[in-house]
Amino acid sequence: MTIFGSGYRALTYEPTSWLRRVWALAWLEMRGLFRTRWGTILFLVCQIPLIRSLFILTIWAGFWSFGGGGGPGLGRMSPEFSPEHPAFYLAPAMSESGFVFVLLLTTLVSARSIAKDRAARGLEILWTRGIGPGGYFFGKWLGSFALVGVGAVLGPLAMWVFAQSASPDESFAATSMEWLPRTVLALLFFTAALTGLATALSSMARSPNLASILWVVVVVGASAVARVFSRLFRGEPWVRALSPWDAAKRTAEEIAGVTPRIEFDPAVAVGAVLLYAALVLALARRKLRTEEAVG
Amino acid sequence: MIAVSLCDVTIRYGDFEAVAHVSADFPAGAVGLLGRNGAGKTSILKALLGLVRPTSGTLTISGVPEGATAVELRRHVGYMPEKDCFVPGLNGFETVRLAAELSGLPGREAARRAHEVLWLCDLGEQRYREVSGYSAGMRQKVKLATALVHDPMTLFLDEPTNGLDPDGRREMLELVEGLASSLGKSVVLSSHILPDVERVCRDVVVIDRGRVVASGPVAELTRASIRVLDLETGPVDELETVLRGAGAIEVEPNARGGVAVTLPESIATRDVFRAVAAAGGEVRRLVERRRTLAEVFLGAVRADEAGAPPAEGTE
Amino acid sequence: MIEFRGVSKWYGQVAALTDVSVQIDGGIVGLVGRNGAGKSTMMNLLAGLLRPSRGDVLVDGVQPWRSEARLRIGFCPDVDSFYEDLSGHAFVSWLLRLHGLRARVARELAAAAMERVGLADAMHRSIRGYSKGMRQRVKLAQALARNPSTLLLDEPMTGLDPIARHDITELVVALEDAGVTVLVSSHVLQELEEIAGRVILVHQGRLLADGSVHELRRLLEDRPYRLLVHSDRPREVAARLTAVEVVRGLTVDRGTLEVETDGGGDLFATLTALGAEGLIEEVRPLDDDLEAVFAYLVDDGLLSRWRRERDREARA
C-alpha cells in the first residue's frame, strides 16, 4: 500500500536546440488564425487567388471548355493564364488581385504578431525563458511566413504538380524544370520579405490594431506615393522602388526571370528591399531590447 | 547554504545608478526582497534573470555554472512577473506548455509537465480555459505554474499576492511556503505586503535607494530592544498592582483588551506566571512583543536616510 | 453616520447585495469579503453612484445621491481615472468646482488636501508622471478635500509600497481622531485589523458578520482554539497537558507545542501552573485574528452555520 506524494517531479532533460524552441513559438503563431471560426473563414477567403488559378488550370487541362477556346487560348491572352509559364505561379501572390489578399493576411497575422504580445505583456513571460528577443522575433516571423507561405508558395507548387499530372506528355515536366526552382525561390523571397517587414513593423506599435494600421499605411501609402511620383518623375526607376511592395515584387520577378509588369531597374529594387529591411530590422532591434521586458 | 549571492553589484542606466555596490546573500529557502518603488528591486531581478548585465560586480546563483549565458542561466531560475501578463489567445495549458518548450523541454515532456504543474498550482480544472478570462487569483497561479514548469532551483516571485482576496492570498502563500519547505526550492519573494513576507520568509533583504539597508533572519530583525510582554488573563483584581509587585516597570492597557507589561531583564517570564497564579488568575495569552516587519522596514529606511550603517541580523 | 436599511441591489438578474442592514456611528470600520462578495457595491451605494433596488441607504440621514449629501462624503475608488495632463492640484480643484465651489476656494482646499496627503512638492506636476503611490494619494486628496464627515476608501493600499502604506494608515487614523467616519475595504486583513476597531464581513451579497475581531472569535465557540506554547521541554509540557480534559490534540515540533482545545475547562490554569514552574516561555493563541475569523466564517460549511444560527435562536 502506498500513498503517493504531491506529484512534483524533479526533471532531468537535455534542452532542445534553439531552433526547436523557436519553432514552438512559430507553430503557435501559425495556428493562431485557426483558433476561431472567423479566422479559418478568413484564411480560406484569402486563398481566393489560388482557387482562381486552380480554375484556370482545370480549363487548361481541358476538364471543361468555354465555346471551344480551350486551354492554349487562355495562355495567348496573358502568360498569367498559362500554367506553362512561371507567371502563372507567381500570380496568386503577386498579381493585382493577389495583392489584396496577401495584404489582408499579413495585416491580420504578421503585423499583429508582436504587437498583441506586447499589449498583453506577454513579452515578459516569453523573454525570461530559453530564447532572447532575436529568437522571439525569428519565431514570430517564421510562423507568419509559414502561414502566408501555404497560399503563396505551397499552393502554386501543388498547382504545378497538378499541371504536371494533367499534361499528356513529358515535355511539360522537362520545360518546367528549367524555371520552376527560380519561381519557387522568387515566391519564397517575396513571402519572406513581406512577412518580415510586417513582423518588424509589428514590434514598433503599442497595440495590434495600431500595428495593422501602420502596416496598411506603409504598403498602400507608399504605393500611392510611388504612383503619384512616377507621374512627376517619369522614367526614374527609383520612384517605383519607393513602395516596398513593388520593390519586393520587382526583385521576385527578376529572380523568377519573368517579364515584369512594371519595368524598372532590378538593381534599384534589390537595393530598396535591402534598405527597407535594414531600416525596419534596426528599428525593431531598438524596440525589442531585453531591458524593457520586465518592470 | 546560499542560493543567490550579490557581490558589490552596481547597475547603471546611462547616468542613473539604479543599484549601487550591493552585496547581499540570499540563503536557501524563502527570502523576502523588500524595498519601496524605485529602490532597485526590479533592477536586481532583471540582472538575476540575465536581462541586464551589471555594470560591475558579480551575481552568483547556486547551480548555475560560472560564465553561463543568459539563456543557460534561465534554465535554472523561474520568474513570476508582478504585472498582469499573458500570451494572448492561449488557454492555461497552452501557456504553460509554451513556456516549457521555450525553456527547452522536448514536446511530449513539456505537455506532461505542464499538466503536472497546473494541478500542483491548483489550476487543473481550469487549464483548458483561456487565460484572458481568468480571475486575478487564477492568473497569479498560471504565472506561478510557468515559473515552475522547467523545474528551476531558484524562483523569483514578484508580488505574487498582488490583487488577491483573502482566500486567494492564503492559497498563494501556502503554495509559496510549500515550494520552499516541501519542494526545497529557493524562493526570492519581492513584496510590498509585509505581513505576507513575515509569514512565508525566514530571511529578508531590504533595499533602499540602490543599497542594502537591512538584512538577516526575520526573527532577529524583529526582536524588540525592550522586553514587553502582551498579557491577557482571566479576571484578576488589581492586575497592575500584582504585576508591579512582580517587578514590572510599566503596565499599560493594550489594543486587544489585555495589558502590555514592560519587564527588566532580571525578571523571568516565570515570575509573571507566578504572580498571576498567586492572584488566583490564569494566563490566556503571554507573548513577547516583537517589532513588525513594517516597523523594521520603516526604521531601516529612515535610519539610512539619516546616514546610519545598515541593520544586520545575525543567526 | 452610515446606515443601510434592508438594502438589496440587483444588476438585472444578478443579486449583488441581499437585505443588508447595518449602522455605523463612527470610527474606522473595515469592510472585508472575497472578490465579488458585494464590497464595491456597498461602497458605490454609499458614494451615491448606485441606488438600491430595495431598502434605503443613508449618510448622515440623507440619501447619498442627493446633492446635499455629496459634500459630506469623500470617496476614494479602487480604479484609477484621471485627466493625465492636469496637475494633481488642478485635478483636485477641478473636482471641487464640479461640486459647486468657487475657483479660489477650490484651489485653496485642493492645496490643503494635497499637502495633507504629502504631495505638496509634486502637486503642480502633471499626473502623467506620478507613481502608483502618488496616484493613490491624489485619489485620497480629492476624497478629503471637501472635509467630508464620511470617508469611503475602496482598497486604498493596492500596489503601494510599505512607506506609502504606513503614511496612509497614519493619515486614516488621524482622520478618525478628527471625528471622520471611515469605511475602508482591504484584502490585507492583518493591516486592516491594526486600524479598524470593527469589521463588517460580506459574503455572497449578504452580511456575514459585524463586530470587533475579538467578539466575533468568541461567537465562533464551536470552533476549537489553537494555542502555540513555547517551551524548552515541550514533551514534558505535552505529557502534563494530555491529562486536561478539554485538550483535543497536541503536536510537538522542536521547541513548540501546538494545543487544540475546545476552550474553557482548566487548560489555562494548567498552563499557568506550568508557566510558574518555568516550563513555558510563551502562550500564543493562533486563531483569534481577523484572518482566522474570516476563514472560519467564509469557508464554513453550511451545517455548522445552521447549527450556529439554531444555537443563537435557542439562546434568544
PDB file of C-alpha atoms in Angstrom, chain C residues 21-183:
ATOM      1  CA  SER C  21     -28.907  46.275   7.338  1.00  0.00           C
ATOM      2  CA  VAL C  22     -26.074  47.860   9.230  1.00  0.00           C
ATOM      3  CA  GLN C  23     -25.414  51.075  11.082  1.00  0.00           C
ATOM      4  CA  ILE C  24     -22.071  52.773  11.565  1.00  0.00           C
ATOM      5  CA  ASP C  25     -21.881  55.639  14.021  1.00  0.00           C
ATOM      6  CA  GLY C  26     -18.224  56.471  13.683  1.00  0.00           C
ATOM      7  CA  GLY C  27     -14.675  55.239  13.937  1.00  0.00           C
ATOM      8  CA  ILE C  28     -12.742  53.190  11.417  1.00  0.00           C
ATOM      9  CA  VAL C  29     -14.719  50.255  10.108  1.00  0.00           C
ATOM     10  CA  GLY C  30     -13.187  47.577   7.916  1.00  0.00           C
ATOM     11  CA  LEU C  31     -15.150  46.046   5.072  1.00  0.00           C
ATOM     12  CA  VAL C  32     -13.914  42.615   4.080  1.00  0.00           C
ATOM     13  CA  GLY C  33     -15.017  39.849   1.766  1.00  0.00           C
ATOM     14  CA  ARG C  34     -13.918  37.900  -1.263  1.00  0.00           C
ATOM     15  CA  ASN C  35     -13.756  39.435  -4.713  1.00  0.00           C
ATOM     16  CA  GLY C  36     -17.320  39.825  -5.890  1.00  0.00           C
ATOM     17  CA  ALA C  37     -18.818  39.496  -2.413  1.00  0.00           C
ATOM     18  CA  GLY C  38     -20.530  42.889  -2.617  1.00  0.00           C
ATOM     19  CA  LYS C  39     -17.989  45.248  -1.026  1.00  0.00           C
ATOM     20  CA  SER C  40     -17.684  47.544  -4.010  1.00  0.00           C
ATOM     21  CA  THR C  41     -21.457  47.600  -4.447  1.00  0.00           C
ATOM     22  CA  MET C  42     -21.789  48.788  -0.849  1.00  0.00           C
ATOM     23  CA  MET C  43     -19.140  51.441  -1.430  1.00  0.00           C
ATOM     24  CA  ASN C  44     -20.784  52.606  -4.632  1.00  0.00           C
ATOM     25  CA  LEU C  45     -24.183  52.772  -2.950  1.00  0.00           C
ATOM     26  CA  LEU C  46     -22.707  54.927  -0.202  1.00  0.00           C
ATOM     27  CA  ALA C  47     -20.940  57.122  -2.719  1.00  0.00           C
ATOM     28  CA  GLY C  48     -24.246  57.728  -4.432  1.00  0.00           C
ATOM     29  CA  LEU C  49     -23.091  56.156  -7.667  1.00  0.00           C
ATOM     30  CA  LEU C  50     -25.760  53.478  -7.429  1.00  0.00           C
ATOM     31  CA  ARG C  51     -29.234  53.450  -5.987  1.00  0.00           C
ATOM     32  CA  PRO C  52     -30.513  50.465  -4.031  1.00  0.00           C
ATOM     33  CA  SER C  53     -33.089  48.247  -5.727  1.00  0.00           C
ATOM     34  CA  ARG C  54     -34.829  47.941  -2.394  1.00  0.00           C
ATOM     35  CA  GLY C  55     -34.299  49.476   1.026  1.00  0.00           C
ATOM     36  CA  ASP C  56     -32.606  52.687   1.930  1.00  0.00           C
ATOM     37  CA  VAL C  57     -29.032  53.914   2.238  1.00  0.00           C
ATOM     38  CA  LEU C  58     -28.411  56.985   4.378  1.00  0.00           C
ATOM     39  CA  VAL C  59     -25.321  59.020   5.135  1.00  0.00           C
ATOM     40  CA  ASP C  60     -25.903  61.497   7.951  1.00  0.00           C
ATOM     41  CA  GLY C  61     -29.592  60.863   7.430  1.00  0.00           C
ATOM     42  CA  VAL C  62     -29.521  61.883   3.776  1.00  0.00           C
ATOM     43  CA  GLN C  63     -29.642  59.658   0.714  1.00  0.00           C
ATOM     44  CA  PRO C  64     -26.154  59.818  -0.758  1.00  0.00           C
ATOM     45  CA  TRP C  65     -27.158  60.553  -4.338  1.00  0.00           C
ATOM     46  CA  ARG C  66     -28.797  63.815  -3.280  1.00  0.00           C
ATOM     47  CA  SER C  67     -26.595  66.799  -3.884  1.00  0.00           C
ATOM     48  CA  GLU C  68     -26.709  67.960  -0.244  1.00  0.00           C
ATOM     49  CA  ALA C  69     -25.073  64.667   0.746  1.00  0.00           C
ATOM     50  CA  ARG C  70     -22.301  64.849  -1.827  1.00  0.00           C
ATOM     51  CA  LEU C  71     -20.113  67.250   0.087  1.00  0.00           C
ATOM     52  CA  ARG C  72     -20.261  65.141   3.209  1.00  0.00           C
ATOM     53  CA  ILE C  73     -18.976  62.025   1.530  1.00  0.00           C
ATOM     54  CA  GLY C  74     -15.420  61.534   0.390  1.00  0.00           C
ATOM     55  CA  PHE C  75     -14.943  58.561  -1.911  1.00  0.00           C
ATOM     56  CA  CYS C  76     -11.637  57.015  -2.941  1.00  0.00           C
ATOM     57  CA  PRO C  77     -12.500  54.423  -5.601  1.00  0.00           C
ATOM     58  CA  ASP C  78     -10.367  51.383  -6.334  1.00  0.00           C
ATOM     59  CA  VAL C  79      -9.929  52.231 -10.015  1.00  0.00           C
ATOM     60  CA  ASP C  80      -7.731  54.971 -11.415  1.00  0.00           C
ATOM     61  CA  SER C  81      -9.320  57.569 -13.631  1.00  0.00           C
ATOM     62  CA  PHE C  82      -7.517  60.842 -14.062  1.00  0.00           C
ATOM     63  CA  TYR C  83      -7.046  63.542 -16.614  1.00  0.00           C
ATOM     64  CA  GLU C  84      -3.407  62.711 -17.079  1.00  0.00           C
ATOM     65  CA  ASP C  85      -2.446  66.105 -18.462  1.00  0.00           C
ATOM     66  CA  LEU C  86      -3.700  68.017 -15.445  1.00  0.00           C
ATOM     67  CA  SER C  87      -1.510  68.535 -12.430  1.00  0.00           C
ATOM     68  CA  GLY C  88      -2.598  66.789  -9.265  1.00  0.00           C
ATOM     69  CA  HIS C  89      -3.630  70.091  -7.771  1.00  0.00           C
ATOM     70  CA  ALA C  90      -5.587  71.165 -10.824  1.00  0.00           C
ATOM     71  CA  PHE C  91      -7.375  67.811 -10.934  1.00  0.00           C
ATOM     72  CA  VAL C  92      -8.487  68.012  -7.312  1.00  0.00           C
ATOM     73  CA  SER C  93      -9.586  71.643  -7.535  1.00  0.00           C
ATOM     74  CA  TRP C  94     -11.432  70.887 -10.771  1.00  0.00           C
ATOM     75  CA  LEU C  95     -13.354  68.125  -8.991  1.00  0.00           C
ATOM     76  CA  LEU C  96     -14.160  70.541  -6.170  1.00  0.00           C
ATOM     77  CA  ARG C  97     -15.501  73.058  -8.634  1.00  0.00           C
ATOM     78  CA  LEU C  98     -17.781  70.371 -10.006  1.00  0.00           C
ATOM     79  CA  HIS C  99     -19.235  70.291  -6.516  1.00  0.00           C
ATOM     80  CA  GLY C 100     -20.089  73.940  -6.890  1.00  0.00           C
ATOM     81  CA  LEU C 101     -17.219  75.570  -5.051  1.00  0.00           C
ATOM     82  CA  ARG C 102     -15.757  78.832  -6.234  1.00  0.00           C
ATOM     83  CA  ALA C 103     -12.444  78.646  -8.055  1.00  0.00           C
ATOM     84  CA  ARG C 104     -10.469  80.377  -5.342  1.00  0.00           C
ATOM     85  CA  VAL C 105     -11.915  78.291  -2.520  1.00  0.00           C
ATOM     86  CA  ALA C 106     -11.428  75.128  -4.579  1.00  0.00           C
ATOM     87  CA  ARG C 107      -7.780  75.964  -5.171  1.00  0.00           C
ATOM     88  CA  GLU C 108      -7.163  76.585  -1.503  1.00  0.00           C
ATOM     89  CA  LEU C 109      -8.918  73.419  -0.375  1.00  0.00           C
ATOM     90  CA  ALA C 110      -7.122  71.393  -3.041  1.00  0.00           C
ATOM     91  CA  ALA C 111      -3.760  72.726  -1.972  1.00  0.00           C
ATOM     92  CA  ALA C 112      -4.539  71.933   1.672  1.00  0.00           C
ATOM     93  CA  ALA C 113      -5.622  68.410   0.767  1.00  0.00           C
ATOM     94  CA  MET C 114      -2.546  67.779  -1.354  1.00  0.00           C
ATOM     95  CA  GLU C 115      -0.380  68.880   1.498  1.00  0.00           C
ATOM     96  CA  ARG C 116      -2.228  66.626   3.872  1.00  0.00           C
ATOM     97  CA  VAL C 117      -1.526  63.543   1.756  1.00  0.00           C
ATOM     98  CA  GLY C 118       2.130  64.502   1.414  1.00  0.00           C
ATOM     99  CA  LEU C 119       2.073  65.665  -2.195  1.00  0.00           C
ATOM    100  CA  ALA C 120       2.820  69.337  -1.558  1.00  0.00           C
ATOM    101  CA  ASP C 121       6.058  69.211  -3.557  1.00  0.00           C
ATOM    102  CA  ALA C 122       4.655  67.437  -6.580  1.00  0.00           C
ATOM    103  CA  MET C 123       1.181  68.924  -6.766  1.00  0.00           C
ATOM    104  CA  HIS C 124       1.861  71.166  -9.748  1.00  0.00           C
ATOM    105  CA  ARG C 125       3.399  68.443 -11.915  1.00  0.00           C
ATOM    106  CA  SER C 126       1.159  66.603 -14.347  1.00  0.00           C
ATOM    107  CA  ILE C 127      -0.389  63.344 -13.182  1.00  0.00           C
ATOM    108  CA  ARG C 128       1.136  61.501 -16.137  1.00  0.00           C
ATOM    109  CA  GLY C 129       4.463  61.369 -14.346  1.00  0.00           C
ATOM    110  CA  TYR C 130       3.033  60.234 -10.998  1.00  0.00           C
ATOM    111  CA  SER C 131       3.941  56.901  -9.499  1.00  0.00           C
ATOM    112  CA  LYS C 132       1.360  54.406  -8.312  1.00  0.00           C
ATOM    113  CA  GLY C 133       1.644  55.678  -4.750  1.00  0.00           C
ATOM    114  CA  MET C 134       1.258  59.301  -5.796  1.00  0.00           C
ATOM    115  CA  ARG C 135      -1.838  58.487  -7.809  1.00  0.00           C
ATOM    116  CA  GLN C 136      -3.339  56.768  -4.829  1.00  0.00           C
ATOM    117  CA  ARG C 137      -2.621  59.883  -2.780  1.00  0.00           C
ATOM    118  CA  VAL C 138      -4.309  62.096  -5.354  1.00  0.00           C
ATOM    119  CA  LYS C 139      -7.404  59.933  -5.095  1.00  0.00           C
ATOM    120  CA  LEU C 140      -7.249  60.268  -1.347  1.00  0.00           C
ATOM    121  CA  ALA C 141      -6.752  64.031  -1.602  1.00  0.00           C
ATOM    122  CA  GLN C 142      -9.839  64.504  -3.740  1.00  0.00           C
ATOM    123  CA  ALA C 143     -11.824  62.457  -1.228  1.00  0.00           C
ATOM    124  CA  LEU C 144     -10.534  64.557   1.680  1.00  0.00           C
ATOM    125  CA  ALA C 145     -10.589  67.951   0.066  1.00  0.00           C
ATOM    126  CA  ARG C 146     -14.150  68.891   0.934  1.00  0.00           C
ATOM    127  CA  ASN C 147     -13.628  67.903   4.589  1.00  0.00           C
ATOM    128  CA  PRO C 148     -16.211  65.144   4.490  1.00  0.00           C
ATOM    129  CA  SER C 149     -17.827  63.645   7.562  1.00  0.00           C
ATOM    130  CA  THR C 150     -17.694  60.212   5.960  1.00  0.00           C
ATOM    131  CA  LEU C 151     -14.778  58.773   4.061  1.00  0.00           C
ATOM    132  CA  LEU C 152     -15.090  55.706   1.855  1.00  0.00           C
ATOM    133  CA  LEU C 153     -11.820  54.017   0.922  1.00  0.00           C
ATOM    134  CA  ASP C 154     -12.076  51.148  -1.546  1.00  0.00           C
ATOM    135  CA  GLU C 155      -8.820  49.166  -1.495  1.00  0.00           C
ATOM    136  CA  PRO C 156      -6.691  52.230  -0.793  1.00  0.00           C
ATOM    137  CA  MET C 157      -3.460  50.247  -0.355  1.00  0.00           C
ATOM    138  CA  THR C 158      -3.381  48.161  -3.534  1.00  0.00           C
ATOM    139  CA  GLY C 159       0.029  48.261  -5.157  1.00  0.00           C
ATOM    140  CA  LEU C 160       1.522  50.665  -2.628  1.00  0.00           C
ATOM    141  CA  ASP C 161       4.942  50.214  -1.121  1.00  0.00           C
ATOM    142  CA  PRO C 162       5.403  49.881   2.641  1.00  0.00           C
ATOM    143  CA  ILE C 163       6.226  53.559   3.159  1.00  0.00           C
ATOM    144  CA  ALA C 164       3.097  54.712   1.374  1.00  0.00           C
ATOM    145  CA  ARG C 165       1.055  52.134   3.260  1.00  0.00           C
ATOM    146  CA  HIS C 166       2.363  53.465   6.513  1.00  0.00           C
ATOM    147  CA  ASP C 167       1.694  57.085   5.573  1.00  0.00           C
ATOM    148  CA  ILE C 168      -1.868  56.370   4.510  1.00  0.00           C
ATOM    149  CA  THR C 169      -2.534  54.328   7.624  1.00  0.00           C
ATOM    150  CA  GLU C 170      -1.348  57.218   9.774  1.00  0.00           C
ATOM    151  CA  LEU C 171      -3.492  59.640   7.820  1.00  0.00           C
ATOM    152  CA  VAL C 172      -6.585  57.486   8.254  1.00  0.00           C
ATOM    153  CA  VAL C 173      -6.005  57.186  11.990  1.00  0.00           C
ATOM    154  CA  ALA C 174      -5.563  60.962  12.216  1.00  0.00           C
ATOM    155  CA  LEU C 175      -8.850  61.457  10.367  1.00  0.00           C
ATOM    156  CA  GLU C 176     -10.629  59.185  12.781  1.00  0.00           C
ATOM    157  CA  ASP C 177      -9.277  61.266  15.653  1.00  0.00           C
ATOM    158  CA  ALA C 178     -10.703  64.303  13.901  1.00  0.00           C
ATOM    159  CA  GLY C 179     -14.125  62.686  14.017  1.00  0.00           C
ATOM    160  CA  VAL C 180     -14.427  61.381  10.475  1.00  0.00           C
ATOM    161  CA  THR C 181     -16.254  58.108   9.945  1.00  0.00           C
ATOM    162  CA  VAL C 182     -14.044  55.901   7.777  1.00  0.00           C
ATOM    163  CA  LEU C 183     -15.219  52.803   5.932  1.00  0.00           C
TER     164      LEU C 183
END
